[in-house]
Amino acid sequence: MERDEETSGPMMEMCTNGGGEEKSNRRPIISGEPLDIEAYATLYKGRTKIMRLLFIASHCGGNQTMQLEALRMAYDEIKKGENTQLFRDVVNRINGRLGDKYMMDSAWCEAVDRRAEQKKGRLENELSSYRTNLIKESIRMGHNDFGDFYYACGLLNDAFKNYVRTRDYCTTAKHIIHMCMNAILVSIEMGQFSHVSSYVNKAEQNPETLDPIVAAKLRCASGLAHLELKKYKLAARKFLDVSPELGNSYNEVIAPQDVATYGGLCALASFDRSELKAFIYPNKIFHILLIDNINFRDFLELVPEVRELINDFYSSRYASCLEYLGSLRANLLLDIHLHDHVDTLYDQIRKKALIQYTLPFVSVDLSRMADAFKTSVSGLEKELEALITDNQIQARIDSHNKILYARHADQRNATFQKVLQMGNEFDRDVRSMLLRANLLKHEYHARASRNH
Amino acid sequence: MSTLEAVITSIQRLSATSRDLSALHDVLKGANDSLRTNSDLQLTTLDQLDPSKHSLGYLYLLDVLSCGPVSDVVPLIARFINGCDAAQIRLASEKFVSICKRLKDKVLELRDPLRGVAPLLAAVRKVQVSNKRLTALHPDCLQLCLLAKCYKAGFSILSDDILEVDLPRDFYLYCYYGGMICIGLKRFQKALELLYNVVTAPMHVVNAIALEAYKKYILVTLIHSGQFSVSLPKCASTAAKSNFKTLCTTYVEVGNCYNNGMISELEAVVVANSSEFEKDKNLGLVKQAVSSLYKRNILRLTQKYLTLSLQDIANMVQLANAKEAEMHVLQMIQDGQIHALINQKDGMVRFLEDPEQYKTSEMIEIMDSVIQRTIGLSKNLIAMDESLSCDPLYLGKVGRERQRYDFGDDFDTVPQKFSM
């Protein structure tokens, strides 16, 4: 297959070629090269596209071209919608740097605001008439329309309230799911992931079986919620469960590349080795994971660098794994959901790599290990010291010869020591107890004798 | 005149058997008041009696005499204590205790506590009914030992296990002074036990002795076990739990700094509050705590490293140079806190495992004795439980608090006659 050739060729080439501007859509978008903003933006639609572009603009450091490109695309996108607040915001940030075409268009703003007022008035009238008529379905539609309206204007709180109000007027399961999906969308935009979790649960409790695409969307949302709450293992599981039928249908929230990246990194940071194996090399025994893993592999094809790095980690090629991670880092920091977690995830992955490296050996030469991890011997010593203190590696460092020796505590001696210690503690505690009991008894007798 | 002579003759006659002694005791109690006012009673009268045979009578007369102005009372009392008969004086133990207290006061007035140590030690042994009972003399004896700085003498009393107590105040003082003596002897384990007993003793209001003991308790826990927890043990009284921390804030601060492991911060705190520590006379203890932090940090290093250069140790523990590190490590090896070899040629220290293999016969004996002790203690506990469940006061209280109508109980824990 074309794609296989493309991706099985040495990944290094792509990195060293550097910044080629081909717009081939077979090229991976999340890769080690500087982010191709246009291609990135085409993955999304709706409000999240704007928010992501704005996020990139504010977090791309000193890179002016990238910033301006992002702001330009954001401007174009906002003009297609009805959010004047965001428009003003973007114009301020562009600050005239993009020329005349991208200046403040007050006429447009006023027109949009006027239209919005009219629409709002109309919707209110309709809603009140539906209310007086007490037709459940119409009231529900009325609230929904209000919700959509507020969402388009950027008033997320009001949108959320309106969507939630439709709950009382939902009659079928489909309505409920519709409401939940809307609520989830707005909550993600607002950043309130507790609501996301609760609405996902509500939707999943539906007695009818869900449409697979809807189910996949719910799992994505739930995975995002877990990611924000730093529950990486749960997030990984959720993302792995997403079926590939999702495709591009949830573009207003998340792209399939994101599912792969988030799922892959979280899995690497939190799964142990057997779980990781089931994830990469599905085995007939792990029946459930089997089905989904073939699915997840499809996702991983979209981000071949993540796939490579997981493979490297599993086969103990730590240097190249860490290299991939390093190259991906800059782009991952531009991602709106992953931004806060990149450092933690990387830290966890590195720690796991260190632990896994030392596990099979009785003694390890620190200079070779430092080469494998591309760090200095003294830095490595410090990292290992931290891991030993946390009891994640059972070993001791011979600082003179720079060797790490595995150390397995002698169970027998440890048991004896513990027993003696416990005997002494029992002795002390019981004697103290007897004393206190005597004191209490004495006091009680004294009080009793006073009372008589 | 005649009463005095009558008393003396009765003393001389009735000091032989225990039946006579009880009769004598009644006589003496009756004659006590008249003896006080009797002006004939002089030191010379005492010469007619022999302290070892007529201890009870001697005691009464001595008591009356020492109340008034008498010279050289110290050697007099001391000789009496050394020579008296334990069985006889136990009949009038309060008088004996008050005489000893007078001795102590006199000795302190003369600023020569050393003279009182030996007599009081002997007194404690004589007045003690059993090895497990605390007497009123224990704290006084310990106080003198502390003032005279003969800690070893004091320690000999401390090695008893006290299980029964008469007066709580005696107990607090005993534990507090005992703790201080153990600190002086650097037996921090035992000091910790004693101070722990004071801190967790049941009390309704905060006790000044307990408060001082708590301050020392914090410092000794730092020295001994290297960890500090702000919360008191669960068995401490509620008064203690709520009040101690607010009253000893500087000590709690020292404890928290210690937990963080940064020597410079700890020293800064100590210097800032040194006047308060001086006032409580705890400055020496605080300094010991600070130096123990170095030891604690070095101990942590042994968990992580097999060999380490002295310079690295100095850097990690924030000591000034390798020489100081070597000194500390040497001290710790001598104290038996770590097992290591210092290679001076390379400037390396090699940490070894604890060589104890738990295979020798001495170890088996130690284990055996610990087991026996534990069994003995368990028996004690069970005996106490049984005696408590037969105690009428306890049963009365439980009976009162029991529900009137207890449906569903198969059997009564308390007999019916105790419920009101």
XYZ file of N, CA, C and O in Angstrom, chain B residues 215 244-256 273 276:
64
model
N 7.624 19.538 75.039
C 8.691 20.224 74.304
C 9.914 19.318 74.179
O 10.499 19.167 73.103
N -1.652 21.635 73.205
C -0.195 21.599 73.205
C 0.415 22.325 72.033
O 1.391 23.045 72.153
N -0.195 22.087 70.857
C 0.452 22.631 69.674
C 0.489 24.139 69.704
O 1.465 24.755 69.308
N -0.591 24.736 70.182
C -0.600 26.196 70.171
C 0.349 26.771 71.188
O 0.824 27.891 71.058
N 0.640 25.979 72.232
C 1.499 26.531 73.265
C 2.976 26.316 72.978
O 3.823 26.879 73.648
N 3.291 25.439 72.028
C 4.709 25.194 71.759
C 5.026 25.439 70.299
O 5.631 24.606 69.642
N 4.612 26.577 69.766
C 4.725 26.756 68.316
C 6.148 26.717 67.805
O 6.416 26.201 66.725
N 7.101 27.246 68.571
C 8.474 27.247 68.047
C 9.005 25.847 67.914
O 9.721 25.512 66.955
N 8.645 24.989 68.852
C 9.146 23.626 68.772
C 8.548 22.888 67.590
O 9.217 22.118 66.909
N 7.249 23.151 67.369
C 6.607 22.524 66.214
C 7.270 22.997 64.929
O 7.492 22.223 63.995
N 7.646 24.268 64.925
C 8.327 24.815 63.743
C 9.654 24.111 63.525
O 10.010 23.757 62.391
N 10.388 23.917 64.608
C 11.667 23.203 64.503
C 11.423 21.824 63.939
O 12.140 21.350 63.047
N 10.393 21.155 64.450
C 10.091 19.816 63.967
C 9.797 19.796 62.480
O 10.267 18.938 61.738
N 9.002 20.765 62.032
C 8.654 20.786 60.609
C 9.859 21.047 59.734
O 10.039 20.431 58.688
N 15.108 31.633 67.376
C 14.359 31.400 68.617
C 15.239 31.022 69.775
O 14.765 30.459 70.758
N 14.230 31.808 73.394
C 13.164 31.008 74.004
C 13.687 29.656 74.448
O 13.335 29.146 75.523
